[in-house]
PDB file of C-alpha atoms in Angstrom:
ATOM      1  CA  UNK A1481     127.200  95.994 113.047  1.00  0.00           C
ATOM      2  CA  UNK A1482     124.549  95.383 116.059  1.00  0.00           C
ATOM      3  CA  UNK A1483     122.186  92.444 115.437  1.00  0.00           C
ATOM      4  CA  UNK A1484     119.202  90.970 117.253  1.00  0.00           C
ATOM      5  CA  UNK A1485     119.933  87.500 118.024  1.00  0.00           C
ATOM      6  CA  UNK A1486     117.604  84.569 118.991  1.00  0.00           C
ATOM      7  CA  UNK A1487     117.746  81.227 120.695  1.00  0.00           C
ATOM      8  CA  UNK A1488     117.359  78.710 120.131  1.00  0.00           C
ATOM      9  CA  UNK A1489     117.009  78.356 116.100  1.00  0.00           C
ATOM     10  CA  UNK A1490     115.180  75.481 116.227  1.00  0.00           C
ATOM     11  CA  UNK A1491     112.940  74.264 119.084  1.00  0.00           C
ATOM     12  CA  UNK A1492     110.421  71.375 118.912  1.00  0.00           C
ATOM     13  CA  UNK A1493     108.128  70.429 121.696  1.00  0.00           C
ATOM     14  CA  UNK A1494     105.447  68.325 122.385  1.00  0.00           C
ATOM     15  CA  UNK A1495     101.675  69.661 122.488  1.00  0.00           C
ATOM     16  CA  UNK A1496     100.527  70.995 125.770  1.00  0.00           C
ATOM     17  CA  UNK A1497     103.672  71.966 126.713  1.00  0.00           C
ATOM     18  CA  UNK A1498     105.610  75.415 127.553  1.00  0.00           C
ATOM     19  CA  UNK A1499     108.425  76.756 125.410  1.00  0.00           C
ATOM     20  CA  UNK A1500     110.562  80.020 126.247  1.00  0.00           C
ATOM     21  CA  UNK A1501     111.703  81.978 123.082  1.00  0.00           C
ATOM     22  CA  UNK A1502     115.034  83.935 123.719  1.00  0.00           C
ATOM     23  CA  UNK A1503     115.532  87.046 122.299  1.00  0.00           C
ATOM     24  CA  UNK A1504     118.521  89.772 122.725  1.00  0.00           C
ATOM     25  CA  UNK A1505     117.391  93.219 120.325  1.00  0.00           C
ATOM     26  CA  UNK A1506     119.854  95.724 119.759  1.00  0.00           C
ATOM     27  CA  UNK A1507     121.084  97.367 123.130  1.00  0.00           C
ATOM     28  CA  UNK A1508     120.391 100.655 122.483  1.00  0.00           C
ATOM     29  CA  UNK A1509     116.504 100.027 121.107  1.00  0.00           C
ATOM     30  CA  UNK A1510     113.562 100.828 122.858  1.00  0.00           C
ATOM     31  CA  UNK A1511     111.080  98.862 120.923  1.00  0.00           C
ATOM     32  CA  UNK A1512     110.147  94.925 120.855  1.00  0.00           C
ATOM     33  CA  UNK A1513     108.429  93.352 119.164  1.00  0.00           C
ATOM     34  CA  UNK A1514     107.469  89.161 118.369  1.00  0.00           C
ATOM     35  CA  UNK A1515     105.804  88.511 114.625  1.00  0.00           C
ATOM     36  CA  UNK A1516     105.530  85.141 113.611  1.00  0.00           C
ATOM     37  CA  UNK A1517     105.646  83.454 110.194  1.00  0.00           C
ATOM     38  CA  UNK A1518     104.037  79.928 109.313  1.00  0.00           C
ATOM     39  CA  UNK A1519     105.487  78.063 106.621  1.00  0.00           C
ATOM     40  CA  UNK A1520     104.813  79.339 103.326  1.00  0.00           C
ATOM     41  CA  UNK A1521     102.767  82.319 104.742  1.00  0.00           C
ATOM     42  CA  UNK A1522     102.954  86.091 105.671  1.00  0.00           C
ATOM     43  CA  UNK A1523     104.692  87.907 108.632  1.00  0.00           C
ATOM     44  CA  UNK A1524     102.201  88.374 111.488  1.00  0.00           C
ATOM     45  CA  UNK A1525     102.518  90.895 114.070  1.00  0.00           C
ATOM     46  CA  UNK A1526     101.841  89.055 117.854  1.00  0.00           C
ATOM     47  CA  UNK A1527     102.966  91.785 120.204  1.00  0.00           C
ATOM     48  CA  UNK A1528     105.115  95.166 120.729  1.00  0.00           C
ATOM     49  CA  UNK A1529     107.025  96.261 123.775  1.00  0.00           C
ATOM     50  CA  UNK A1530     107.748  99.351 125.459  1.00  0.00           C
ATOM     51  CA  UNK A1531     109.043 100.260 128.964  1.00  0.00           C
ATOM     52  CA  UNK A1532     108.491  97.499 130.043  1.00  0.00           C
ATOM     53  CA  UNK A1533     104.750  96.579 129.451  1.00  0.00           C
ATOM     54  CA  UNK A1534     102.808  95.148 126.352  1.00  0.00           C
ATOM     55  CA  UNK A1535     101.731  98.246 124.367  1.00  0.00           C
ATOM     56  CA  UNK A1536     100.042  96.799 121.582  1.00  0.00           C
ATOM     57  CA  UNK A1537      99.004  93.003 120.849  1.00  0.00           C
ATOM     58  CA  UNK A1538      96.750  91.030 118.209  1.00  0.00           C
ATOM     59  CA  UNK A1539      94.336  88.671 118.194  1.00  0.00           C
ATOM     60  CA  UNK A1540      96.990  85.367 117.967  1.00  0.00           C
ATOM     61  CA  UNK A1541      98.306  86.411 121.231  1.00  0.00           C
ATOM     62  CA  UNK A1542      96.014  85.347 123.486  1.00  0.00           C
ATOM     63  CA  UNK A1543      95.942  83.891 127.161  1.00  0.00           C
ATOM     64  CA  UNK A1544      98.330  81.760 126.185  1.00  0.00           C
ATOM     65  CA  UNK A1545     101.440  83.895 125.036  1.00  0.00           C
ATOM     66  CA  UNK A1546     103.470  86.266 127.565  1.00  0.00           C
ATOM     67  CA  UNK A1547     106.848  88.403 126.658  1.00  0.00           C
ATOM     68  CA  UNK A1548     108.686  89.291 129.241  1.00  0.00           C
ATOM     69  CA  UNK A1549     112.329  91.650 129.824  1.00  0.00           C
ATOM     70  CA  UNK A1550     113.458  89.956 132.698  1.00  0.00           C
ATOM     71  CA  UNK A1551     117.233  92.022 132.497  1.00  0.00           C
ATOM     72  CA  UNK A1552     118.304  94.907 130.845  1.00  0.00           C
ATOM     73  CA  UNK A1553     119.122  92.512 127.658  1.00  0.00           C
ATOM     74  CA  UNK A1554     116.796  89.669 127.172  1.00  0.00           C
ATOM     75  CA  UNK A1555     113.455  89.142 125.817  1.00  0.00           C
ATOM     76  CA  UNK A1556     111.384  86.318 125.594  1.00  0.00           C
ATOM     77  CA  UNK A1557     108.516  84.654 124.260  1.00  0.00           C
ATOM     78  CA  UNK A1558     106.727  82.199 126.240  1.00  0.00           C
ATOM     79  CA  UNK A1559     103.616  79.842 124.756  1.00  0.00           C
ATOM     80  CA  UNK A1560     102.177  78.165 128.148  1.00  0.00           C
ATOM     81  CA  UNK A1561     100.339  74.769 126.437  1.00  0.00           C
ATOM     82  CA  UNK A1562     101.832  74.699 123.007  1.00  0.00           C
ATOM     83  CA  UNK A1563      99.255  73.732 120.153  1.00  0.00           C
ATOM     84  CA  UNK A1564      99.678  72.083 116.352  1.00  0.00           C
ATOM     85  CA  UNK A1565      99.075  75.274 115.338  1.00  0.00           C
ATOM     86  CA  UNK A1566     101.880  77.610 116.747  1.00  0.00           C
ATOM     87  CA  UNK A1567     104.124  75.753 114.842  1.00  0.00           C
ATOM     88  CA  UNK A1568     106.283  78.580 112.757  1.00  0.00           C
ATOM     89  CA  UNK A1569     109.144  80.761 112.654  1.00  0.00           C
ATOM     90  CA  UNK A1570     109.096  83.762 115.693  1.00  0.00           C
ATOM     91  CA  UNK A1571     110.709  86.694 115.023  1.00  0.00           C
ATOM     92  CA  UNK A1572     111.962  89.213 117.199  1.00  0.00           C
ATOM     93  CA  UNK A1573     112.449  92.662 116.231  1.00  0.00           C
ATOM     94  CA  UNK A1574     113.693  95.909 117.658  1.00  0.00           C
ATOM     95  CA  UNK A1575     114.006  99.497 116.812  1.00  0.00           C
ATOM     96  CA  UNK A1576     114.831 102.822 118.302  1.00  0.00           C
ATOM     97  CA  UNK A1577     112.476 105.390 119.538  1.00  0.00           C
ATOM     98  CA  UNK A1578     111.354 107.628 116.636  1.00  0.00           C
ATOM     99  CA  UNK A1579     108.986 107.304 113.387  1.00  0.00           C
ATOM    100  CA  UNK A1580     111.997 106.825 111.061  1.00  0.00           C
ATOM    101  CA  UNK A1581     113.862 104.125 112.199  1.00  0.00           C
ATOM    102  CA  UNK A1582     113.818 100.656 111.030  1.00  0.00           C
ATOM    103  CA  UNK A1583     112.835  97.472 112.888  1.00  0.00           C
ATOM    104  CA  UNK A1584     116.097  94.886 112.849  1.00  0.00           C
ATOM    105  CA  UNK A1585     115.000  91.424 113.112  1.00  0.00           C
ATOM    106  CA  UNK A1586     116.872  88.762 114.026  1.00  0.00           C
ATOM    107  CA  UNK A1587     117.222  85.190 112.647  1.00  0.00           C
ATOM    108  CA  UNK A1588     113.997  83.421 114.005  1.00  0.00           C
ATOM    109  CA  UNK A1589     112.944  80.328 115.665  1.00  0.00           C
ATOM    110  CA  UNK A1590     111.635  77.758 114.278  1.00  0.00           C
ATOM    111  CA  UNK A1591     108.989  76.308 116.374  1.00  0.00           C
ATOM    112  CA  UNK A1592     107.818  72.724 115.576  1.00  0.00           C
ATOM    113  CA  UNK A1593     104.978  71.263 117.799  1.00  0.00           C
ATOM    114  CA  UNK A1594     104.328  67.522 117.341  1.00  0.00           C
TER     115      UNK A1594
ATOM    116  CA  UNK B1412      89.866  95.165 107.432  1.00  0.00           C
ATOM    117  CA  UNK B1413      93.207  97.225 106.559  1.00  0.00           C
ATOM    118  CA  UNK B1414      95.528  94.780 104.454  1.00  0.00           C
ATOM    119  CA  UNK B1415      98.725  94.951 102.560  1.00  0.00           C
ATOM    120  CA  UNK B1416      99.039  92.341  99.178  1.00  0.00           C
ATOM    121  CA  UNK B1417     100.968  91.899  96.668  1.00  0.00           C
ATOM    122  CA  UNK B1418      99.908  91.656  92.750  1.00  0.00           C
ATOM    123  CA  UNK B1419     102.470  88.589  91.872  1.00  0.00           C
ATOM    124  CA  UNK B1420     103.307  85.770  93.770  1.00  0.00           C
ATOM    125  CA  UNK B1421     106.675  84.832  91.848  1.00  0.00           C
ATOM    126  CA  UNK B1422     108.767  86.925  89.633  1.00  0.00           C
ATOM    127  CA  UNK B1423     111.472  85.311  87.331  1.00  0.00           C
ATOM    128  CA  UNK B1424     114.083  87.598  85.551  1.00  0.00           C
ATOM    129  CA  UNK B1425     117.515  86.987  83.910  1.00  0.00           C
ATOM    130  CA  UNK B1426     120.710  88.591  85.335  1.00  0.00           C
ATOM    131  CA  UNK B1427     120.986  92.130  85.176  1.00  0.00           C
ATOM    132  CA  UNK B1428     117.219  92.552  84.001  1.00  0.00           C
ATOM    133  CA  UNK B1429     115.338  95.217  86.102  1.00  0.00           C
ATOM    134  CA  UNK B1430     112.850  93.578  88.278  1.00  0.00           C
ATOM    135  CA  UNK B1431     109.862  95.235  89.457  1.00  0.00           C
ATOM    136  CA  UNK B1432     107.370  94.426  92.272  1.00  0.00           C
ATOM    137  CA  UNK B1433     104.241  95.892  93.414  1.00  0.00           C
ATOM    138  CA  UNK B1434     102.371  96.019  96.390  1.00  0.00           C
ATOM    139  CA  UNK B1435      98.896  97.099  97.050  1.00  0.00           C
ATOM    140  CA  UNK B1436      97.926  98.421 100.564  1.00  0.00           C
ATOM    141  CA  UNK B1437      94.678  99.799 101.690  1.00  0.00           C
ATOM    142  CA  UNK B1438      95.225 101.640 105.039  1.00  0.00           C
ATOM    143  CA  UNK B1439      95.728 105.289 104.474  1.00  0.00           C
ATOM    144  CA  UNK B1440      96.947 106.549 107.889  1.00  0.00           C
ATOM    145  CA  UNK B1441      99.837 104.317 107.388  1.00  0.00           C
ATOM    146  CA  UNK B1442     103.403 106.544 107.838  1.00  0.00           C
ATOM    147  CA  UNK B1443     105.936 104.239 106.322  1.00  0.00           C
ATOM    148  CA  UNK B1444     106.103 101.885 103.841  1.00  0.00           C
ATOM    149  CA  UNK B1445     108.758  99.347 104.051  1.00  0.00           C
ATOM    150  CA  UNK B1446     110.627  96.869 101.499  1.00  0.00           C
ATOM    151  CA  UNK B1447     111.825  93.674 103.178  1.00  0.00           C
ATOM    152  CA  UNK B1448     113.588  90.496 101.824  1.00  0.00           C
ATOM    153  CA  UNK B1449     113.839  87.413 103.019  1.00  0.00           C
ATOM    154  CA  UNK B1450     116.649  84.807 102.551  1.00  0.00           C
ATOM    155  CA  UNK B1451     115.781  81.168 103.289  1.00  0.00           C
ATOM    156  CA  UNK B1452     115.959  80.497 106.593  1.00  0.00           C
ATOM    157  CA  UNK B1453     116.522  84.018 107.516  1.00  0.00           C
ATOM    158  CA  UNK B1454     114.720  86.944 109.367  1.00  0.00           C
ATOM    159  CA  UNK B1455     113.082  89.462 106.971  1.00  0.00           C
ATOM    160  CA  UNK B1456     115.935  92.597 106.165  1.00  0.00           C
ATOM    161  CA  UNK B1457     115.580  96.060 105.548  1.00  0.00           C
ATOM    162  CA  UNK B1458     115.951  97.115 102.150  1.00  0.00           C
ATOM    163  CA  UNK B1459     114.066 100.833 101.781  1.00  0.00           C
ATOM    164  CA  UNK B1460     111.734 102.968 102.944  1.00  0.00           C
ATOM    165  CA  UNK B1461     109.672 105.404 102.123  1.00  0.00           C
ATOM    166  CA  UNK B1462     107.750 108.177 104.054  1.00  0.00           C
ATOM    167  CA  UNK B1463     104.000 108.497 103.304  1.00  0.00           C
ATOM    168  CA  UNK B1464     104.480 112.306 102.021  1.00  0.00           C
ATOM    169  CA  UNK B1465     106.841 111.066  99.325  1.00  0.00           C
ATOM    170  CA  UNK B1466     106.380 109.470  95.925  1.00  0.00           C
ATOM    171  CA  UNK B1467     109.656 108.246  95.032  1.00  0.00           C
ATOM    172  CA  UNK B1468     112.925 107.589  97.169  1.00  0.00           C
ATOM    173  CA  UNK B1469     116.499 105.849  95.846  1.00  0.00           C
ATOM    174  CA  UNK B1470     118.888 103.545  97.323  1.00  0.00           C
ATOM    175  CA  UNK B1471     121.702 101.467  96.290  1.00  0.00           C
ATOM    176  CA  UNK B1472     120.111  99.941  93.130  1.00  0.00           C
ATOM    177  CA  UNK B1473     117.201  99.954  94.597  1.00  0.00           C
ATOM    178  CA  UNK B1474     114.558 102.175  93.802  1.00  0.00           C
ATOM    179  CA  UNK B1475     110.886 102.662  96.207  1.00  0.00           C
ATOM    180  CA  UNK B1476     107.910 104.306  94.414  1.00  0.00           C
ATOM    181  CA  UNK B1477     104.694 105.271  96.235  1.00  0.00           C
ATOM    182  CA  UNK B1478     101.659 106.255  94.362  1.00  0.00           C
ATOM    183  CA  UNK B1479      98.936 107.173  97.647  1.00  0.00           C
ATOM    184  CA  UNK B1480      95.902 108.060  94.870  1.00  0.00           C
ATOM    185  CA  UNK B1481      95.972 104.121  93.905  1.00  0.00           C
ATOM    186  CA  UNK B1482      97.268 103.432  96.999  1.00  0.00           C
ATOM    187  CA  UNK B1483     100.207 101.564  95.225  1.00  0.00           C
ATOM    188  CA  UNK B1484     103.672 100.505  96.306  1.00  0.00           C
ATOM    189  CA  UNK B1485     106.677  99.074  94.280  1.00  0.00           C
ATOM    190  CA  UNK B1486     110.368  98.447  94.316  1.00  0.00           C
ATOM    191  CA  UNK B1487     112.315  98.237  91.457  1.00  0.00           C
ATOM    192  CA  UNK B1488     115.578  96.579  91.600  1.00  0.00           C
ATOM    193  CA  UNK B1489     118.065  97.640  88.852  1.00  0.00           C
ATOM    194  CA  UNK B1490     120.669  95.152  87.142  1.00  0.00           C
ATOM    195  CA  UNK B1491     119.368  92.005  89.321  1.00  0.00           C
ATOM    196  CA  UNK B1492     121.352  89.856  90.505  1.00  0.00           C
ATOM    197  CA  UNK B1493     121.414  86.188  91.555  1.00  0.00           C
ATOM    198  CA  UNK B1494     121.937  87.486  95.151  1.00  0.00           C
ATOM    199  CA  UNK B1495     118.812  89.066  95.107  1.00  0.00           C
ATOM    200  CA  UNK B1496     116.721  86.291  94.947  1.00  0.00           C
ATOM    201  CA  UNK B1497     114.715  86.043  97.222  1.00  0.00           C
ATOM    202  CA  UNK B1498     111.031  86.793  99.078  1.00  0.00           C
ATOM    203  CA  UNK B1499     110.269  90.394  98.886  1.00  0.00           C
ATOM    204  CA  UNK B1500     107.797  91.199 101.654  1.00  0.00           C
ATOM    205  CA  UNK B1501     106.319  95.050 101.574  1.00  0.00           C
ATOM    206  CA  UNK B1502     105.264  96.494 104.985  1.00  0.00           C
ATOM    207  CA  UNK B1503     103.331  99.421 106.617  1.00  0.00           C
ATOM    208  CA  UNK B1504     104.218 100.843 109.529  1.00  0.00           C
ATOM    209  CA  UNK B1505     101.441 102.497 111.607  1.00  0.00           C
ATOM    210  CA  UNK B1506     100.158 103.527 115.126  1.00  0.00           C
ATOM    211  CA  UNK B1507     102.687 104.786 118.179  1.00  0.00           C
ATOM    212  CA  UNK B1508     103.849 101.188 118.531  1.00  0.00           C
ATOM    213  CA  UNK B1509     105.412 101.132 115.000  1.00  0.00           C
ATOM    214  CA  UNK B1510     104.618  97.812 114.221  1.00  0.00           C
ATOM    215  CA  UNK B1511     104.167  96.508 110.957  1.00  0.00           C
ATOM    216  CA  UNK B1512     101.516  94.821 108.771  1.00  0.00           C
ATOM    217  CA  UNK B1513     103.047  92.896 106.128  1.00  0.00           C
ATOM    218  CA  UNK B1514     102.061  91.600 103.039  1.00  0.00           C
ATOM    219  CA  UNK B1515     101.819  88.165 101.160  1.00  0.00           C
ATOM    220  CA  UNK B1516     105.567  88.164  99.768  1.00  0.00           C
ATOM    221  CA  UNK B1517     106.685  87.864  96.236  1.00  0.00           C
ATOM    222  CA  UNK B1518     109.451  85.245  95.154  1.00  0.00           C
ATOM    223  CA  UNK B1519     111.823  87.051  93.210  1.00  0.00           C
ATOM    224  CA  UNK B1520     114.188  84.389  91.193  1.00  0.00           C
ATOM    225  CA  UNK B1521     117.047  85.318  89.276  1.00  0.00           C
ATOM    226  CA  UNK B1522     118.116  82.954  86.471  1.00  0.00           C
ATOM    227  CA  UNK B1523     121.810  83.322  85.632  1.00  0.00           C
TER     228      UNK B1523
END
């Protein structure tokens, strides 16, 4: 069965610096999509994806967050200056085009910023 | 603002009880509402959905049940298992992006 698959699983980083998130969604899906999940807490929506532009973000992803589909199989998650507070688990997510399919998500990252 | 909760935080049932949990969401225009769990250390996975013109829909022991005048969603999971513990997440899809608003998350443990 397809799967979205992320690297790397864990990732820590110092504050103030960048960190790429590495995703690969389903090849056949149209939709992206990053959420993000601090410990303990909720699922957040950050940003969805589709043909190649942002088509929908939130108020966490500011100046400071970009996605990118650099080849027809990767996309990624980039935090510029890395703060205390992004530390959690990213989630990428895909789905085909269409109001009845599902969104696959795939393992996470866990971000830790010391 | 819109918002999706849940009515229990934890839920603790004996093998092969029937475990229920609810969710309460708020934003009507929403299309889908989704049932998630969540393994430790895992990405949230599909486990049912259900249309917004539907009250009721079956799966594989599983069972989704959508009441729109109390604006009230729950999933009730027949003959539990110790696989299915878990955190149960409930989700609604809206918009043309599809993305999805989830709720708080209810810890479902299952005590052999």
């Amino acid at each position: 069965e397809p799967e979205v698959t992320q690297t790397p699983s864990h990732q820590v980083t110092q504050m103030g610096q960048e960190v790429i998130l590495r995703c690969v969604p389903i090849s056949n899906h149209l939709y992206f999509y990053w959420y993000r999940q601090i410990l303990g807490q909720k699922v957040e929506f950050l940003v969805s994806f589709y043909n190649n532009e942002i088509s929908e973000k939130s108020e966490i992803f500011d100046d400071q967050f970009s996605v990118e589909r650099p080849d027809g199989s990767n996309f990624t998650l980039k935090i510029r200056s890395t703060k205390l507070e992004d530390s959690a688990m990213y989630f990428c997510a895909s789905t085909t085009a269409g109001s009845g399919n599902e969104q696959f998500f795939g393992p996470g990252t866990r971000l830790t910023v010391l | 603002g819109e918002s999706v909760g849940l009515h229990l935080p934890t839920l603790s049932v004996q093998e092969g009880d029937n475990s229920i949990i609810n969710c309460a969401y708020s934003n009507s225009a929403s299309d889908y509402f989704i049932w998630y769990k969540q393994e430790s250390g895992k990405g949230p996975q599909f486990i049912i959905d259900i249309r917004s013109n539907m009250d009721k829909r079956q799966g594989q022991r599983v069972t989704v049940l959508l009441n729109k005048t109390v604006k009230h969603l729950s999933l009730q999971i027949a003959a539990t298992q110790p696989g299915d513990s878990a955190v149960y997440f409930c989700a609604e899809r809206g918009g043309s992006n599809y993305k999805l608003t989830f709720g708080k998350g209810t810890l479902l443990t299952v005590n052999p």
